[in-house]
Coordinates of C-alpha atoms and ligand atoms in Angstrom, one line a residue:
M1 CA 0.0 0.0 0.0
G2 CA 1.4 3.4 -1.1
H3 CA 1.0 5.5 2.0
A4 CA 1.2 4.8 5.7
S5 CA -2.3 6.2 6.5
D6 CA -4.0 4.3 3.6
R7 CA -4.3 1.2 5.7
K8 CA -6.1 3.1 8.5
L9 CA -8.4 4.8 6.0
L10 CA -9.4 1.5 4.4
K11 CA -10.1 0.1 7.9
E12 CA -12.3 3.0 8.7
F13 CA -14.2 2.6 5.4
E14 CA -14.6 -1.1 6.0
A15 CA -16.1 -0.4 9.4
L16 CA -18.4 2.3 8.0
Y17 CA -19.5 0.4 4.9
P18 CA -19.1 -3.3 5.7
D19 CA -21.2 -4.5 2.7
P20 CA -19.6 -2.6 -0.2
R21 CA -21.6 -3.7 -3.2
S22 CA -23.7 -2.3 -6.0
E23 CA -27.0 -0.7 -5.0
L24 CA -28.5 -1.6 -8.3
N25 CA -30.9 -4.5 -8.3
F26 CA -30.0 -7.2 -10.8
S27 CA -29.9 -11.0 -10.9
S28 CA -28.2 -11.8 -14.2
D29 CA -25.5 -10.6 -16.6
Y30 CA -28.3 -9.2 -18.8
Q31 CA -29.9 -7.3 -16.0
L32 CA -26.5 -6.0 -14.8
I33 CA -25.5 -4.4 -18.1
V34 CA -29.0 -2.9 -18.7
S35 CA -29.0 -1.4 -15.2
V36 CA -25.5 -0.1 -15.5
I37 CA -26.2 1.6 -18.8
L38 CA -29.4 3.1 -17.3
S39 CA -27.5 4.4 -14.3
A40 CA -25.2 6.9 -16.1
Q41 CA -26.2 10.4 -14.9
C42 CA -29.0 8.9 -12.9
T43 CA -29.5 7.6 -9.4
D44 CA -29.5 3.8 -8.7
K45 CA -32.8 4.4 -6.8
K46 CA -34.5 5.6 -10.0
V47 CA -33.1 2.8 -12.0
N48 CA -34.4 0.3 -9.5
E49 CA -37.8 1.7 -9.8
V50 CA -37.9 1.2 -13.5
T51 CA -36.2 -2.1 -14.0
P52 CA -38.7 -4.6 -12.5
Q53 CA -41.3 -3.8 -15.2
L54 CA -38.6 -3.4 -17.9
F55 CA -37.2 -6.9 -17.1
S56 CA -40.6 -8.4 -17.1
T57 CA -41.4 -6.9 -20.5
Y58 CA -37.9 -7.7 -21.9
P59 CA -36.5 -10.6 -20.0
S60 CA -33.5 -11.3 -22.2
F61 CA -31.0 -9.9 -24.7
E62 CA -33.1 -11.5 -27.4
A63 CA -36.4 -10.0 -26.2
L64 CA -34.8 -6.5 -25.8
S65 CA -33.2 -6.8 -29.3
K66 CA -36.7 -7.1 -30.7
A67 CA -38.2 -4.2 -28.8
M68 CA -39.9 -1.4 -30.6
L69 CA -38.0 1.8 -29.9
P70 CA -41.0 4.0 -28.9
K71 CA -42.3 1.4 -26.5
L72 CA -38.8 0.9 -25.0
E73 CA -38.4 4.7 -24.6
K74 CA -41.8 4.9 -22.8
S75 CA -40.8 2.1 -20.4
I76 CA -37.6 3.9 -19.3
R77 CA -39.0 7.5 -19.5
P78 CA -38.3 8.5 -15.8
I79 CA -34.6 7.9 -16.5
N80 CA -32.3 10.8 -17.5
Y81 CA -31.4 10.7 -21.2
Y82 CA -34.0 8.0 -21.8
R83 CA -34.1 8.5 -25.5
S84 CA -30.4 8.0 -26.2
K85 CA -30.3 5.2 -23.5
A86 CA -33.2 3.4 -25.3
K87 CA -31.3 3.5 -28.5
N88 CA -28.2 2.2 -26.8
L89 CA -30.0 -0.6 -25.1
L90 CA -31.6 -1.7 -28.4
S91 CA -28.3 -1.6 -30.2
M92 CA -26.4 -3.3 -27.4
A93 CA -29.0 -6.1 -27.2
K94 CA -28.9 -6.7 -30.9
V95 CA -25.1 -7.1 -30.9
V96 CA -25.1 -9.4 -27.9
H97 CA -28.0 -11.5 -29.4
E98 CA -26.6 -11.7 -33.0
K99 CA -22.8 -11.6 -32.5
H100 CA -22.4 -13.2 -29.0
H101 CA -25.3 -15.6 -29.0
D102 CA -27.1 -14.0 -26.1
K103 CA -24.0 -14.2 -23.8
L104 CA -22.5 -11.0 -22.4
P105 CA -18.9 -10.8 -23.7
R106 CA -16.3 -11.1 -21.0
S107 CA -13.4 -9.0 -22.4
R108 CA -13.0 -5.3 -22.0
S109 CA -12.5 -4.7 -25.7
E110 CA -15.7 -6.5 -26.6
L111 CA -17.7 -4.8 -23.9
E112 CA -16.5 -1.4 -25.0
E113 CA -17.7 -2.1 -28.5
L114 CA -21.3 -2.3 -27.2
A115 CA -23.5 0.9 -27.4
G116 CA -23.7 2.8 -24.2
V117 CA -20.6 1.0 -22.7
G118 CA -17.5 3.1 -22.1
R119 CA -14.5 2.4 -20.0
K120 CA -16.3 3.1 -16.7
T121 CA -19.3 0.9 -17.5
A122 CA -17.0 -1.9 -18.7
S123 CA -15.0 -1.6 -15.5
V124 CA -18.1 -1.9 -13.4
I125 CA -19.2 -5.1 -15.3
L126 CA -15.7 -6.7 -15.2
S127 CA -15.4 -6.0 -11.5
Q128 CA -18.9 -6.9 -10.6
L129 CA -18.8 -10.2 -12.4
G130 CA -15.3 -11.0 -11.0
I131 CA -13.8 -11.3 -14.5
E132 CA -10.9 -9.1 -13.8
P133 CA -9.9 -6.4 -11.2
A134 CA -11.1 -3.0 -12.3
L135 CA -11.6 0.3 -10.7
A136 CA -14.4 2.3 -12.2
V137 CA -14.1 6.0 -11.6
D138 CA -17.5 7.7 -11.5
T139 CA -18.3 11.2 -10.4
H140 CA -18.2 10.2 -6.7
V141 CA -15.0 8.2 -6.9
F142 CA -13.4 11.0 -8.7
R143 CA -14.5 13.7 -6.2
V144 CA -13.9 11.8 -3.0
A145 CA -10.5 10.4 -4.1
R146 CA -9.3 13.9 -4.9
R147 CA -10.6 15.4 -1.7
L148 CA -8.9 12.7 0.3
H149 CA -5.7 13.3 -1.8
L150 CA -5.7 9.7 -2.8
A151 CA -5.4 11.0 -6.4
S152 CA -4.6 14.4 -7.7
S153 CA -5.3 14.5 -11.5
E154 CA -8.1 16.5 -13.0
K155 CA -8.7 13.8 -15.6
R156 CA -10.8 10.7 -14.8
D157 CA -8.6 8.2 -16.5
E158 CA -5.5 9.5 -14.7
V159 CA -7.3 9.4 -11.3
E160 CA -8.1 5.7 -12.1
Q161 CA -4.4 5.1 -12.9
Q162 CA -3.3 6.9 -9.7
L163 CA -5.6 4.8 -7.6
R164 CA -4.6 1.6 -9.3
E165 CA -0.9 2.4 -8.6
R166 CA -1.6 3.3 -5.0
F167 CA -3.8 0.4 -3.9
P168 CA -3.5 -3.3 -4.5
K169 CA -5.9 -4.8 -7.0
E170 CA -7.6 -7.0 -4.4
I171 CA -9.1 -3.9 -2.8
W172 CA -10.2 -2.1 -6.0
H173 CA -13.7 -3.5 -6.1
H174 CA -14.4 -2.5 -2.4
L175 CA -12.6 0.9 -2.8
H176 CA -14.8 1.7 -5.7
H177 CA -17.9 1.1 -3.6
W178 CA -16.6 2.7 -0.4
L179 CA -15.8 6.0 -2.3
I180 CA -19.2 5.9 -4.0
F181 CA -21.1 5.3 -0.7
H182 CA -19.1 8.0 1.0
G183 CA -19.7 10.4 -1.8
R184 CA -23.5 9.7 -1.8
R185 CA -24.0 9.9 1.9
V186 CA -21.4 12.2 3.4
C187 CA -18.9 13.8 1.0
K188 CA -21.5 15.3 -1.3
A189 CA -20.6 17.4 -4.2
Q190 CA -22.1 20.7 -3.0
R191 CA -21.9 20.6 0.8
P192 CA -19.7 17.8 2.2
A193 CA -20.7 17.0 5.7
C194 CA -17.2 17.2 7.1
E195 CA -18.5 17.6 10.7
Q196 CA -20.1 14.2 10.5
C197 CA -17.3 12.5 8.4
A198 CA -15.7 9.5 10.1
V199 CA -12.6 9.8 7.9
A200 CA -12.1 13.6 8.4
V201 CA -9.0 12.9 10.3
F202 CA -7.4 11.6 7.1
C203 CA -8.7 14.3 4.9
P204 CA -6.7 17.4 3.8
S205 CA -9.8 18.9 2.3
R206 CA -11.9 18.9 5.5
Q207 CA -13.4 22.1 6.6
S208 CA -11.2 22.1 9.7
S209 CA -13.1 24.7 11.8
T210 CA -15.9 22.2 12.0
I211 CA -13.8 19.1 12.9
K212 CA -13.0 18.9 16.5
K213 CA -11.1 15.5 16.5
A214 CA -8.9 16.3 13.5
S215 CA -5.3 17.3 13.5
Ligands
SF4_1 S1 -13.7 15.5 5.6 FE1 -15.2 16.5 4.2 S2 -14.1 16.7 2.3 FE2 -13.0 15.2 3.5 S3 -13.9 13.2 3.0 FE3 -15.0 13.9 4.8 S4 -16.8 15.0 4.0 FE4 -15.3 14.7 2.3

């Protein structure tokens, strides 16, 4: 581990968030990729509200590949960017159905060829399915890692690289979720709740006047 305090920070995260896993509801590779595509720029809660009906109407890659676009759009309408996401879902499902025989491909390059799947989405899938260690950097991971000075770059892919170099790959999956949980619950974009933050003592960005225990 790169820095002496990292071990203590991870222990604190482990105690805070002992069950670091996705808050999306899914029970198959198919449901995972659909949920992850829908979750871009949208809360997991909103995605979870839409997917039960969506998966009942379109239970497989094949069923989704045959969807009529207007009907598909309607069924994911509460989701941000539902029009472009509906197009991506349809295109992704067609490729998985026709080219991969209804099996989600298991390599990064093949995943990233699918519509709606960029590096971050592919990382989430690879990590979630235990195919290979990956560290997806979303908006929360990016913000919290930088505030905690675990990474310094202003570019997402460089933050990913810095985190990968700093932490052993066995911890990447958990670290991804810990930073997301912390970003959603405490270290929010607008007003981080530093006075309630259990890892404030490790954080150079804390608002120190409000932290009694720190220093
Ligand atoms: S102390 Fe504040 S800025 Fe630092 S991690 Fe906690 S909430 Fe975020």
